[in-house]
mmCIF file of C-alpha atoms in Angstrom:
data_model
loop_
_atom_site.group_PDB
_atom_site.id
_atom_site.type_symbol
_atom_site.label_atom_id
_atom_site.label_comp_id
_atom_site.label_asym_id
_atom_site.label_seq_id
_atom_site.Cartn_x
_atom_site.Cartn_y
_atom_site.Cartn_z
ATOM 1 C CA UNK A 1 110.972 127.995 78.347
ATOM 2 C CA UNK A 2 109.527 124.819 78.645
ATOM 3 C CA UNK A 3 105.876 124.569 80.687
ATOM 4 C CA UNK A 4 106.808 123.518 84.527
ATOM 5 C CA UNK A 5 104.712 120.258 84.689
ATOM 6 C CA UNK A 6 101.854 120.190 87.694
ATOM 7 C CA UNK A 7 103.277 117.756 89.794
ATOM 8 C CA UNK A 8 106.417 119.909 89.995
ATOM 9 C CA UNK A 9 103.687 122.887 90.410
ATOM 10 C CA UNK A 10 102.105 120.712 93.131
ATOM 11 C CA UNK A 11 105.065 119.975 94.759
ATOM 12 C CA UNK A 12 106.173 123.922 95.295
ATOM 13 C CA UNK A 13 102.838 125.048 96.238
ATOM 14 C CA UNK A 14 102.847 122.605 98.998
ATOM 15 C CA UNK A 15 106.224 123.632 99.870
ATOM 16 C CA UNK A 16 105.388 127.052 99.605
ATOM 17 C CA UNK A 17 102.148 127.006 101.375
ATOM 18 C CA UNK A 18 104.080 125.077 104.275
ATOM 19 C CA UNK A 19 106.909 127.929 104.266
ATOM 20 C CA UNK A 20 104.496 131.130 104.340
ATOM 21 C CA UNK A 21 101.599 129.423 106.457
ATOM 22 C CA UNK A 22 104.199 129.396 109.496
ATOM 23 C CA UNK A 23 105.473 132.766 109.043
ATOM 24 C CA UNK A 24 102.516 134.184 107.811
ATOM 25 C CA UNK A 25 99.791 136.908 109.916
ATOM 26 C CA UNK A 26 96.404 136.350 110.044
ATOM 27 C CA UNK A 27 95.213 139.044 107.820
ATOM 28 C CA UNK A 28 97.552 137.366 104.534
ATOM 29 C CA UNK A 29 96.306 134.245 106.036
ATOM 30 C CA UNK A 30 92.408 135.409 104.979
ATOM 31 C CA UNK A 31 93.837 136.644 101.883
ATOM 32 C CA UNK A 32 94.693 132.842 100.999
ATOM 33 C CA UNK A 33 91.769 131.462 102.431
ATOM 34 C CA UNK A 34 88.949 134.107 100.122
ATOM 35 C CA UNK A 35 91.027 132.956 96.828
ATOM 36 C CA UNK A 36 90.517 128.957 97.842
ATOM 37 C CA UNK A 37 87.031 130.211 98.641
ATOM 38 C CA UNK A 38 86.309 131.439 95.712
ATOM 39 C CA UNK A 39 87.918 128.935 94.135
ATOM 40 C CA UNK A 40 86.006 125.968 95.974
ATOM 41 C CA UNK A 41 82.669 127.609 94.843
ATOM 42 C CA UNK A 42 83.492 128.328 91.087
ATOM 43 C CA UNK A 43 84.875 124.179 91.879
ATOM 44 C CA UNK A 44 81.421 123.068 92.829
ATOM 45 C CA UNK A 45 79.611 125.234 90.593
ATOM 46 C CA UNK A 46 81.980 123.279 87.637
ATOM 47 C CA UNK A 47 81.561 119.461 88.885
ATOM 48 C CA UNK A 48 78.283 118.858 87.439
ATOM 49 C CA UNK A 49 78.934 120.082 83.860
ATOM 50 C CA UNK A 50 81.692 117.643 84.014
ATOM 51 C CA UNK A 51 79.364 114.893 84.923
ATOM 52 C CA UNK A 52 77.175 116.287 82.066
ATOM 53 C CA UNK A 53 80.076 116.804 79.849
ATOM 54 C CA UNK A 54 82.131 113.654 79.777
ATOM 55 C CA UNK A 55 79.400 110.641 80.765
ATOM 56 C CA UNK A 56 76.683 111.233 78.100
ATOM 57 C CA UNK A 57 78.868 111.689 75.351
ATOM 58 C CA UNK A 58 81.524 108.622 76.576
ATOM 59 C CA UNK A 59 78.116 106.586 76.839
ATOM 60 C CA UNK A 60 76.350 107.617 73.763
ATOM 61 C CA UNK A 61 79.828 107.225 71.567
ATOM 62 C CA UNK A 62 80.471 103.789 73.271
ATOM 63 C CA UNK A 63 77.197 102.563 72.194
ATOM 64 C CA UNK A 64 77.594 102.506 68.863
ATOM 65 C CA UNK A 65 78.682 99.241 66.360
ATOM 66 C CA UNK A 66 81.879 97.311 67.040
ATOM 67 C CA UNK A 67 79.282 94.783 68.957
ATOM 68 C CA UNK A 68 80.837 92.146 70.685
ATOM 69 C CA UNK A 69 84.495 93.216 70.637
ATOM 70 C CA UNK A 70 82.642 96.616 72.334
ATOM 71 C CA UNK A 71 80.662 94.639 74.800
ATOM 72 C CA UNK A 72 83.823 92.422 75.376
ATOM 73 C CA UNK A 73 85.977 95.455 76.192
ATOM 74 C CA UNK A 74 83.796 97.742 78.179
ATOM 75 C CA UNK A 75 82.896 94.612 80.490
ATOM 76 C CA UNK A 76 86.493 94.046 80.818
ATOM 77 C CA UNK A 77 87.781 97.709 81.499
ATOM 78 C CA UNK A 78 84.521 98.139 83.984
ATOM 79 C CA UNK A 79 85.061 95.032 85.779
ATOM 80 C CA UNK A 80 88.736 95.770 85.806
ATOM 81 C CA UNK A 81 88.114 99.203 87.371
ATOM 82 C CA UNK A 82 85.982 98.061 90.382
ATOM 83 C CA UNK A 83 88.203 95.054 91.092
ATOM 84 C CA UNK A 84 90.883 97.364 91.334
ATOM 85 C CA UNK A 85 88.827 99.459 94.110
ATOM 86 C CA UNK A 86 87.873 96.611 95.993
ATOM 87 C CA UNK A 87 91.312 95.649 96.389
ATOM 88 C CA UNK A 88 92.105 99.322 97.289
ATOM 89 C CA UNK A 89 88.989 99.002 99.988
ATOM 90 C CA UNK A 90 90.478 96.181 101.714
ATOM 91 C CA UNK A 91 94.417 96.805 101.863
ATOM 92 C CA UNK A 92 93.319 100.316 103.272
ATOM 93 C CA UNK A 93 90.776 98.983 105.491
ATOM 94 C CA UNK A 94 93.679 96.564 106.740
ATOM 95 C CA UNK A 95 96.336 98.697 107.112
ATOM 96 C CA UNK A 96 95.016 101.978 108.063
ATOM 97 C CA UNK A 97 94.009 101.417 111.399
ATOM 98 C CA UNK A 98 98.226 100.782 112.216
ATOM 99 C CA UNK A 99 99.465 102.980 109.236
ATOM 100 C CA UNK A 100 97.766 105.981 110.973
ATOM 101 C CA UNK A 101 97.270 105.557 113.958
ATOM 102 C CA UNK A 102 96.876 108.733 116.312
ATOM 103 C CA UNK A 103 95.966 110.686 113.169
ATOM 104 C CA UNK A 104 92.585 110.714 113.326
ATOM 105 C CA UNK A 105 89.638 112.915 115.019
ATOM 106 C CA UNK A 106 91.529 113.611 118.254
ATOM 107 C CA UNK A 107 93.836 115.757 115.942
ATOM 108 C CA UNK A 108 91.492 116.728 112.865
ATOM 109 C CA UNK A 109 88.051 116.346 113.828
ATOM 110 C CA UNK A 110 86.635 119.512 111.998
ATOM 111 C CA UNK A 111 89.132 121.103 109.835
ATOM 112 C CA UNK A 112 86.519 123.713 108.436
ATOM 113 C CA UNK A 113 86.450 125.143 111.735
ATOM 114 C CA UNK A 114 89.892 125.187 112.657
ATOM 115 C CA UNK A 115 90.989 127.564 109.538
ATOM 116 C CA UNK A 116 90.800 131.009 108.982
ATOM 117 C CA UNK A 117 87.829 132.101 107.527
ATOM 118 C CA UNK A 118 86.858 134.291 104.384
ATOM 119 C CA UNK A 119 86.913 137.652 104.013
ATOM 120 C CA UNK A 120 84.262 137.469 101.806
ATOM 121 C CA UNK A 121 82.542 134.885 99.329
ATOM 122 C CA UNK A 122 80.447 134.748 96.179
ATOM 123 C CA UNK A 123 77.813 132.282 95.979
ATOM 124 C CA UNK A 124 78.119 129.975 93.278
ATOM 125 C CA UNK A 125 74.762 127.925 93.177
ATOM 126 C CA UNK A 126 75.348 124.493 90.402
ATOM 127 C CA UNK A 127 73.047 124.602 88.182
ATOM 128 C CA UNK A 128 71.827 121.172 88.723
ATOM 129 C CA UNK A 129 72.760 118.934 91.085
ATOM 130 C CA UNK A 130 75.580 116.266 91.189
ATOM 131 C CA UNK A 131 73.023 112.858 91.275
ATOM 132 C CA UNK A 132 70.635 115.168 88.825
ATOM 133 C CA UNK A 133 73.632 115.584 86.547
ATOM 134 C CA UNK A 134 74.650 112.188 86.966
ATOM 135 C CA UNK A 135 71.111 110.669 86.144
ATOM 136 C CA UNK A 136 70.823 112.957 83.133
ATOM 137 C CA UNK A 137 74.193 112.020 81.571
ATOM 138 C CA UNK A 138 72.775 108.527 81.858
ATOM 139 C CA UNK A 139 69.319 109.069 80.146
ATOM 140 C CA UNK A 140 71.290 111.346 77.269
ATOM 141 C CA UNK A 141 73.910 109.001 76.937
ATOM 142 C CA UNK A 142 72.138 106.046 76.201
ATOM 143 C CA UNK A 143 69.783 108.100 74.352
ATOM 144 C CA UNK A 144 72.356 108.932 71.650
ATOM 145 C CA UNK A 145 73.697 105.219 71.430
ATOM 146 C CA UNK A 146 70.342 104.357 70.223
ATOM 147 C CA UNK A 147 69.300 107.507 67.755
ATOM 148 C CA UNK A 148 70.226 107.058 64.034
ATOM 149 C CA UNK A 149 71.606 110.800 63.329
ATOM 150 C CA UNK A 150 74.450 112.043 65.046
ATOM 151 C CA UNK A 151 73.515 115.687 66.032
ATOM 152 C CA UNK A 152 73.098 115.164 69.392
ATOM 153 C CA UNK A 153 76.259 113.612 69.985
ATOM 154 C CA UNK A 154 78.442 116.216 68.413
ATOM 155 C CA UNK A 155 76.291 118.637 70.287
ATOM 156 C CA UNK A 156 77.499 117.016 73.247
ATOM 157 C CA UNK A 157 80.887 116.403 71.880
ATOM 158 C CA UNK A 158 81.810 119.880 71.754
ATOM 159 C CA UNK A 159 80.034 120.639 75.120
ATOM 160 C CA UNK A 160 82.856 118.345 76.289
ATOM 161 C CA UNK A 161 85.582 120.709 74.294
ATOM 162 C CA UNK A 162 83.860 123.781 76.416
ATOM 163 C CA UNK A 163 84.070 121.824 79.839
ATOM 164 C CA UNK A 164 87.760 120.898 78.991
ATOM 165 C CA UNK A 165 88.829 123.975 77.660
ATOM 166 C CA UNK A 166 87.477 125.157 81.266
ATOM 167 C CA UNK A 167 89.644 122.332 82.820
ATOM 168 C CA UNK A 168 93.050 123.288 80.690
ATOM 169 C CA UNK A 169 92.787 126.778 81.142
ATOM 170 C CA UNK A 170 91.415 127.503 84.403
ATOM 171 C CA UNK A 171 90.819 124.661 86.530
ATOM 172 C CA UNK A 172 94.633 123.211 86.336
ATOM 173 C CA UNK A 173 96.329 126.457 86.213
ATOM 174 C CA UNK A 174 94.499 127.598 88.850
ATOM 175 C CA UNK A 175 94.913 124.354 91.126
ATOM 176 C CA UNK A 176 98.392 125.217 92.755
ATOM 177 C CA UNK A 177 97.246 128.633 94.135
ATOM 178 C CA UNK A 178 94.214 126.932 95.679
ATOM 179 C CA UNK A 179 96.605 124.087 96.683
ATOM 180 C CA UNK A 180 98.942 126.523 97.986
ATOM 181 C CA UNK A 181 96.110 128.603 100.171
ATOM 182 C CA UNK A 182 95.006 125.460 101.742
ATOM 183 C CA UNK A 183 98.394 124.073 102.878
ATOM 184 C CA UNK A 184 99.697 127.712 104.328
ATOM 185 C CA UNK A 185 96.101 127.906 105.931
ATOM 186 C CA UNK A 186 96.298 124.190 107.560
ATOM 187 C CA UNK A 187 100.113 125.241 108.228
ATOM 188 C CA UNK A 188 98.672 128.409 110.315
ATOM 189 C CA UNK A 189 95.963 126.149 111.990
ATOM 190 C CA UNK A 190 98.555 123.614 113.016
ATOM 191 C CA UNK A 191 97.409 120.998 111.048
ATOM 192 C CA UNK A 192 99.890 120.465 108.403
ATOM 193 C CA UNK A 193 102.314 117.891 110.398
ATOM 194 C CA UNK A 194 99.648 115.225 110.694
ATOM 195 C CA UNK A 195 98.863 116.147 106.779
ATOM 196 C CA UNK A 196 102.255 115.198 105.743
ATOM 197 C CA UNK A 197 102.719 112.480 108.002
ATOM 198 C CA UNK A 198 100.189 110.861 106.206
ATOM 199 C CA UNK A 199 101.345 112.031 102.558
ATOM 200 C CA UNK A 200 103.989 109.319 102.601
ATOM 201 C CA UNK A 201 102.921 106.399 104.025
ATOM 202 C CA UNK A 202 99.565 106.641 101.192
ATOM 203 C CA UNK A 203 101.669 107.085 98.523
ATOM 204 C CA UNK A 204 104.057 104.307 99.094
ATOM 205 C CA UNK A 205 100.672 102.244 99.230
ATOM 206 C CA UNK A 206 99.318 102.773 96.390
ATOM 207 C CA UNK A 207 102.123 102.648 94.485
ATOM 208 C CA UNK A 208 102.807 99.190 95.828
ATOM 209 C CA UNK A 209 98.873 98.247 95.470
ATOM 210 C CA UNK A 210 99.772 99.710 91.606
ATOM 211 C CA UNK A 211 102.710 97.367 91.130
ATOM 212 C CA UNK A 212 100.185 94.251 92.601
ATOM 213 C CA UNK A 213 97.267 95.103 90.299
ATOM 214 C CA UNK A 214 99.531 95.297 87.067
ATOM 215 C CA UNK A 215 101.285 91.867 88.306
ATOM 216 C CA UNK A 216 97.341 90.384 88.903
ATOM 217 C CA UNK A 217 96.132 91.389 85.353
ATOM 218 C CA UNK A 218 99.715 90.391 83.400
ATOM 219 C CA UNK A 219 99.889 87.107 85.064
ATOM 220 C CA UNK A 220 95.956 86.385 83.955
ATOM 221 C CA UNK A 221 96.522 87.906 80.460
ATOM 222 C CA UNK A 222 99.578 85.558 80.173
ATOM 223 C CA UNK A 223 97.849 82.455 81.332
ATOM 224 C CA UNK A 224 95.477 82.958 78.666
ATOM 225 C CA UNK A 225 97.902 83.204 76.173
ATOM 226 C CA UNK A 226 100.806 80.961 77.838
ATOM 227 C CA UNK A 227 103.143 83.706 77.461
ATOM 228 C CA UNK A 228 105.791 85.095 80.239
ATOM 229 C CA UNK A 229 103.800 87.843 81.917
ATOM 230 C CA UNK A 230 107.322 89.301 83.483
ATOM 231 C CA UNK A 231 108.414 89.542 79.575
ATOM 232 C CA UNK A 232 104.740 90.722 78.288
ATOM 233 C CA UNK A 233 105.494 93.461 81.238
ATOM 234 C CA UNK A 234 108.646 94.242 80.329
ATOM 235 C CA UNK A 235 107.640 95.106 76.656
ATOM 236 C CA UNK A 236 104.839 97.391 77.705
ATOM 237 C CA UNK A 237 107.141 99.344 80.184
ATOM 238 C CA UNK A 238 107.780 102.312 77.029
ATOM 239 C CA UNK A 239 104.179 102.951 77.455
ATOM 240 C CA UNK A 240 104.314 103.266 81.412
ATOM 241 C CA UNK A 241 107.366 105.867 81.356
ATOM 242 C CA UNK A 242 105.286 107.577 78.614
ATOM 243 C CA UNK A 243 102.075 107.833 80.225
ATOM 244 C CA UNK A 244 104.825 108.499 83.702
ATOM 245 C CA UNK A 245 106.095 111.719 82.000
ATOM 246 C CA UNK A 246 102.641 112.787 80.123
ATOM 247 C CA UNK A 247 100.273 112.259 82.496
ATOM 248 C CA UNK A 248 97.651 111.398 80.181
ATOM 249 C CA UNK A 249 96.115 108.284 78.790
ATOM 250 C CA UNK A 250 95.218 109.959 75.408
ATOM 251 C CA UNK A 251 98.486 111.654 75.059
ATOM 252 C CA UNK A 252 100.147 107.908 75.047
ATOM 253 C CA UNK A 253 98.385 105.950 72.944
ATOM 254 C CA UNK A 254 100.796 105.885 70.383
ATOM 255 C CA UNK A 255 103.050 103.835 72.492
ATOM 256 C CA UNK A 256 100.459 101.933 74.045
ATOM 257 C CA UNK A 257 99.382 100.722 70.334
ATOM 258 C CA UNK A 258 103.104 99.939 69.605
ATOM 259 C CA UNK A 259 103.763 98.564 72.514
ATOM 260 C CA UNK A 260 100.858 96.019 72.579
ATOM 261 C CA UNK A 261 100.978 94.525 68.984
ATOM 262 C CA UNK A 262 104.637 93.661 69.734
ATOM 263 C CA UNK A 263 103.322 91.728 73.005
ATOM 264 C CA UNK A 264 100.701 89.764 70.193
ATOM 265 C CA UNK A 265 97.761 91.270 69.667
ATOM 266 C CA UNK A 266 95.939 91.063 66.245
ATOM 267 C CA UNK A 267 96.388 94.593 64.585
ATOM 268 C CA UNK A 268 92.267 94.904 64.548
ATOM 269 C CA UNK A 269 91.800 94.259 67.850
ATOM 270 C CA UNK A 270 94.569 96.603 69.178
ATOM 271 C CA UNK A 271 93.753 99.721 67.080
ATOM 272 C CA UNK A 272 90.265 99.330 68.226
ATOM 273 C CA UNK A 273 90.595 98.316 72.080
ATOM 274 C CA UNK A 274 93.298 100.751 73.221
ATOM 275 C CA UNK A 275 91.965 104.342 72.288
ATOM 276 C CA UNK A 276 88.742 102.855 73.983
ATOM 277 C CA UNK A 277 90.357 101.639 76.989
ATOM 278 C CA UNK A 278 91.986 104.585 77.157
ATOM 279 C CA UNK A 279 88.922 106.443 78.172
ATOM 280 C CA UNK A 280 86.771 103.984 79.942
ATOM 281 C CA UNK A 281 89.551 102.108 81.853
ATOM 282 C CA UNK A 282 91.167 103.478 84.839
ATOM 283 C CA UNK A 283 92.187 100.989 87.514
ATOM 284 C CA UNK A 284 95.083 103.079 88.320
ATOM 285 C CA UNK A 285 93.374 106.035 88.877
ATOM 286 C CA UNK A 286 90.240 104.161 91.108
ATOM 287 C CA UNK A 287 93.032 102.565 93.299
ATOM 288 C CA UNK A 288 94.435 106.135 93.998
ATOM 289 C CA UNK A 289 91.241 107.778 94.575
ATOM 290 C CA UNK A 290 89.507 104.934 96.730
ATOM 291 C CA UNK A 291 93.107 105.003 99.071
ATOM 292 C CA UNK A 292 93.201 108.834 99.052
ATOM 293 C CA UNK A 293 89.122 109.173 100.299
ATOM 294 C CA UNK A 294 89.738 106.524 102.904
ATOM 295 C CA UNK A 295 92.780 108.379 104.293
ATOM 296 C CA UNK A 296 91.092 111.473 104.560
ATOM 297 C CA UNK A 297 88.302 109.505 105.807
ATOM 298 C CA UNK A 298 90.007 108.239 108.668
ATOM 299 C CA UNK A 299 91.625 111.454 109.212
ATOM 300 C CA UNK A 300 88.433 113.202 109.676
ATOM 301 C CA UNK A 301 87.613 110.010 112.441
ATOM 302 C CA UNK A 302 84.749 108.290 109.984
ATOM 303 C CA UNK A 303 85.698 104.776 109.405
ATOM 304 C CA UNK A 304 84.458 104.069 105.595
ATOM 305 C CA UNK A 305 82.272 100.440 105.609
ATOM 306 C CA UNK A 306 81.976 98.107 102.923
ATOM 307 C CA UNK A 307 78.427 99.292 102.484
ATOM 308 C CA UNK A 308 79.460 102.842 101.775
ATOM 309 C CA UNK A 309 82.241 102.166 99.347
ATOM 310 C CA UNK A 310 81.146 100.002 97.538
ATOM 311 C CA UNK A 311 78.544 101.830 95.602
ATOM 312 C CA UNK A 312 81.223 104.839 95.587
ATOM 313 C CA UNK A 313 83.413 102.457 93.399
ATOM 314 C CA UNK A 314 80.127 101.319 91.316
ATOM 315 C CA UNK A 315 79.681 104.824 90.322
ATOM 316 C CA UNK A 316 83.014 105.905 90.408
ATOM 317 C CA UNK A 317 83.982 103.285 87.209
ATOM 318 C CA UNK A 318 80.703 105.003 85.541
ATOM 319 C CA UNK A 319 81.385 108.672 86.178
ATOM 320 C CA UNK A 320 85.003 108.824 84.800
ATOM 321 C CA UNK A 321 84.399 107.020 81.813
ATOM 322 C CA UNK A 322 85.798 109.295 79.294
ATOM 323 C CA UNK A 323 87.687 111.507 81.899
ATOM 324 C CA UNK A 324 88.948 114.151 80.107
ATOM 325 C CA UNK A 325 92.723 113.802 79.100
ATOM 326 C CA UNK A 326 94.690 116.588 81.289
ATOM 327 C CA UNK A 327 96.332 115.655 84.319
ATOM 328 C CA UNK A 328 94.231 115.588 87.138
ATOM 329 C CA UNK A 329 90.938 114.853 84.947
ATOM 330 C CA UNK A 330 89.444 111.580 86.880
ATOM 331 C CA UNK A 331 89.521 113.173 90.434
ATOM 332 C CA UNK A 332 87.933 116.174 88.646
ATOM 333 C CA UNK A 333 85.199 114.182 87.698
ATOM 334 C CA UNK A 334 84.832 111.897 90.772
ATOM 335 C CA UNK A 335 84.262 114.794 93.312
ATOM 336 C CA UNK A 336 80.727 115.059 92.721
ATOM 337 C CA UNK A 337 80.705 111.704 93.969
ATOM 338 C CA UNK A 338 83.096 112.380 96.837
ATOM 339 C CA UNK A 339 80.825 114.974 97.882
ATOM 340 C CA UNK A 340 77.617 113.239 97.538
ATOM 341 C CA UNK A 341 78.101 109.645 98.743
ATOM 342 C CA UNK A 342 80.858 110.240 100.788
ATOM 343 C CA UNK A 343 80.043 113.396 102.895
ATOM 344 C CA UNK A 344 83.263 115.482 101.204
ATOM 345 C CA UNK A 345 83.088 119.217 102.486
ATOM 346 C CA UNK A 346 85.795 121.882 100.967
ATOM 347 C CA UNK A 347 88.711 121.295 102.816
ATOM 348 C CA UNK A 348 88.537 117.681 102.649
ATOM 349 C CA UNK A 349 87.822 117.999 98.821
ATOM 350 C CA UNK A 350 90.965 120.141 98.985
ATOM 351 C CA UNK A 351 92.797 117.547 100.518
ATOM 352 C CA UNK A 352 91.553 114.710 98.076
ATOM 353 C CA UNK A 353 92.638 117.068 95.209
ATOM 354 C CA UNK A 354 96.080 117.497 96.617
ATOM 355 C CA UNK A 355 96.504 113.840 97.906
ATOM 356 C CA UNK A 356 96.134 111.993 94.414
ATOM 357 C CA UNK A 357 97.532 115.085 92.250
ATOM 358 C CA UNK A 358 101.018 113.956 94.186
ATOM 359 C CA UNK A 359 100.977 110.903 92.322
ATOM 360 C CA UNK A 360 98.276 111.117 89.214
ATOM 361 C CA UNK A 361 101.440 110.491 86.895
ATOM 362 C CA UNK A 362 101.656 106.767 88.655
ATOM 363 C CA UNK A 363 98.049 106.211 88.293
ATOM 364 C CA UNK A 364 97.943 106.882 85.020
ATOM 365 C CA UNK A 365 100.872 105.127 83.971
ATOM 366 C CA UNK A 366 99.022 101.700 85.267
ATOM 367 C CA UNK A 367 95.912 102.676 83.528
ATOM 368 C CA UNK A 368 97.910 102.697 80.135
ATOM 369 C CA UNK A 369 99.599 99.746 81.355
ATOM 370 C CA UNK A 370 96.654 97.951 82.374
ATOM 371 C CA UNK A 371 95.281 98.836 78.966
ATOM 372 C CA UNK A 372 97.522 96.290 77.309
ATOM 373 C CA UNK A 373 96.872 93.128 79.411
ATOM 374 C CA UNK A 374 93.073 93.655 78.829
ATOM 375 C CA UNK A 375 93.906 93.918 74.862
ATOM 376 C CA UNK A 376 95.559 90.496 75.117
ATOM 377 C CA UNK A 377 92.834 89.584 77.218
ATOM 378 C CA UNK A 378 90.082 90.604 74.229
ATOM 379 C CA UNK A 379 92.517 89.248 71.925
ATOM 380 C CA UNK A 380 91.879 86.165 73.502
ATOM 381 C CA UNK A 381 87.984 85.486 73.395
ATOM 382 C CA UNK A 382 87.470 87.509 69.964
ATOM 383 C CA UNK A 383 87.842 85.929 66.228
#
């Protein structure tokens, strides 16, 4: 039987969760809520090995020869990332305040206390904190990028196979039931209506502020060459559908390789820009994320400034470089930061996760897709 994939998973356990929540007593209701607990903690406990896991050895590997065409393609993919943020920032600071209006702190003001408690919990202390994790990803990362051997880096390399086993077998299987527990506990509360209410108008969105970015990036990419960005587009659009139905950058670069030496670019600079891109570049992915945390921002009644999202964005281009490849993986690694520059607590972490799971299959499609106009791009200004 083939594997149900996790939006569809998603997609029932929301359902489901909506179903039981309104039927369901309190006592099944606690049931639900010490699984999510449990869950949450073993969630937190998790984040900062991810950190640990994925930055230092993205950082250390990306350090290493290729020199300009390297420099050339980080800065793009980096630059690419945060632009694509901003622009998230500012449509959802704009539209917001009319797109959901009278869903804010009147009817969600403190969702922790609102649900049903517990029956018990385990405490799940991290290890090290998220910024400590963060800073010492940093400090390994560029540490490797300038040693001669290589130990440390496959040390860390198959640290990253342990914290992504943990994500494939656990952390994403697991996801619907704690998906599930939070929507029939919100659903019991009285909380879901507003939840979905705002489901729909965020998704149409960001799939609209997807459609913009990938028309920005083609129609500079084609400029540079004086080619047809609506063509170069149209040629890449195997590699959308791909990374659409895989919902993973790693899993389509394949097509993404194909698909971009047919647009033009030099054979060289292809095979060497898009597996790299593929980890380090995720506009898609930032423009869902920065949308989703505003949403549930403003649903919580905290109005996100320019001040405070801005270095959320900074980081957040940092901290998924080399997100792992499994659906899901760059909201994985960016709630350490949702939790520690924006104020995140568990149900609003629970939210996030189920907000941008809806729709990680779009954001990842315009990653991949994104991938190619910054290859023509490199093309470009390389020899």
């Amino acid at each position: 039987m083939k594997k149900v994939p996790l939006l569809a998973r998603i997609i029932i356990a929301i359902i489901l969760g909506i179903l039981i929540g309104s039927v369901a007593t309190e006592w099944l209701v606690e049931l639900f809520a010490t699984f999510t607990g449990l869950f949450g903690n073993f969630l937190s406990f998790v984040i900062p090995l991810i950190i640990l896991g994925f930055i230092a050895p993205g950082i250390g590997s990306m350090g290493r020869g290729a020199g300009k065409l390297l420099g050339l393609t980080t800065g793009l993919a980096y630059s690419s990332t945060v632009a694509a943020g901003l622009l998230a920032f500012f449509v959802a600071g704009t539209l917001y305040p009319f797109m959901l209006q009278g869903q804010n702190a009147a009817q969600l003001e403190n969702p922790e206390e609102a649900l049903v408690e517990a029956s018990f919990t385990v405490d799940m202390p991290p290890v090290i904190g998220v910024m400590g994790a963060l800073i010492l990803a940093f400090i390994i990362g560029l540490g490797i990028s300038r040693l001669k051997g290589d130990a440390l880096l496959q040390v860390m390399d198959e640290f990253r196979s342990i914290i992504q086993m943990v994500i494939e077998k656990v952390i994403i299987p697991l996801l619907p039931f704690h998906i599930f527990g939070i929507f029939a506990n919100m659903t019991y509360a009285g909380q879901v209506q507003t939840i979905l209410n705002v489901f729909w108008k965020v998704f149409i969105m960001i799939i609209l502020l997807h459609l913009v970015y990938l028309a920005v990036v083609y129609t500079l990419a084609g400029s540079l060459h004086k080619m047809n960005p609506i063509r170069m587009l149209r040629t890449m659009l195997p590699a959308y559908f791909t990374a659409l139905g895989t919902q993973s950058s790693a899993a389509t670069i394949p097509v993404t390789l194909k698909r971009v030496k047919k647009v033009g670019a030099r054979e060289r600079v292809a095979d060497f820009s898009i597996p790299l891109l593929a980890n380090v570049h995720l506009a898609g992915s930032t423009i869902t994320i920065t949308s989703c945390a505003m949403a549930v921002m403003y649903m919580q009644g905290h109005a996100a400034g320019f001040s405070a999202i801005t270095p959320f964005i900074l980081m957040l281009g940092v901290t998924m470089i080399a997100a792992p490849g499994v659906p899901g993986g760059a909201v994985m690694a960016a709630l350490g930061l949702l939790e520690s520059m924006l104020g995140f607590g568990p149900a609003m972490t629970s939210l996030m996760i189920a907000l941008y799971l809806a729709q990680d299959s779009f954001g990842t499609a315009t990653n991949v897709t994104g991938d190619g106009a910054l290859t023509m791009i490199a093309n470009r200004f390389t020899k």
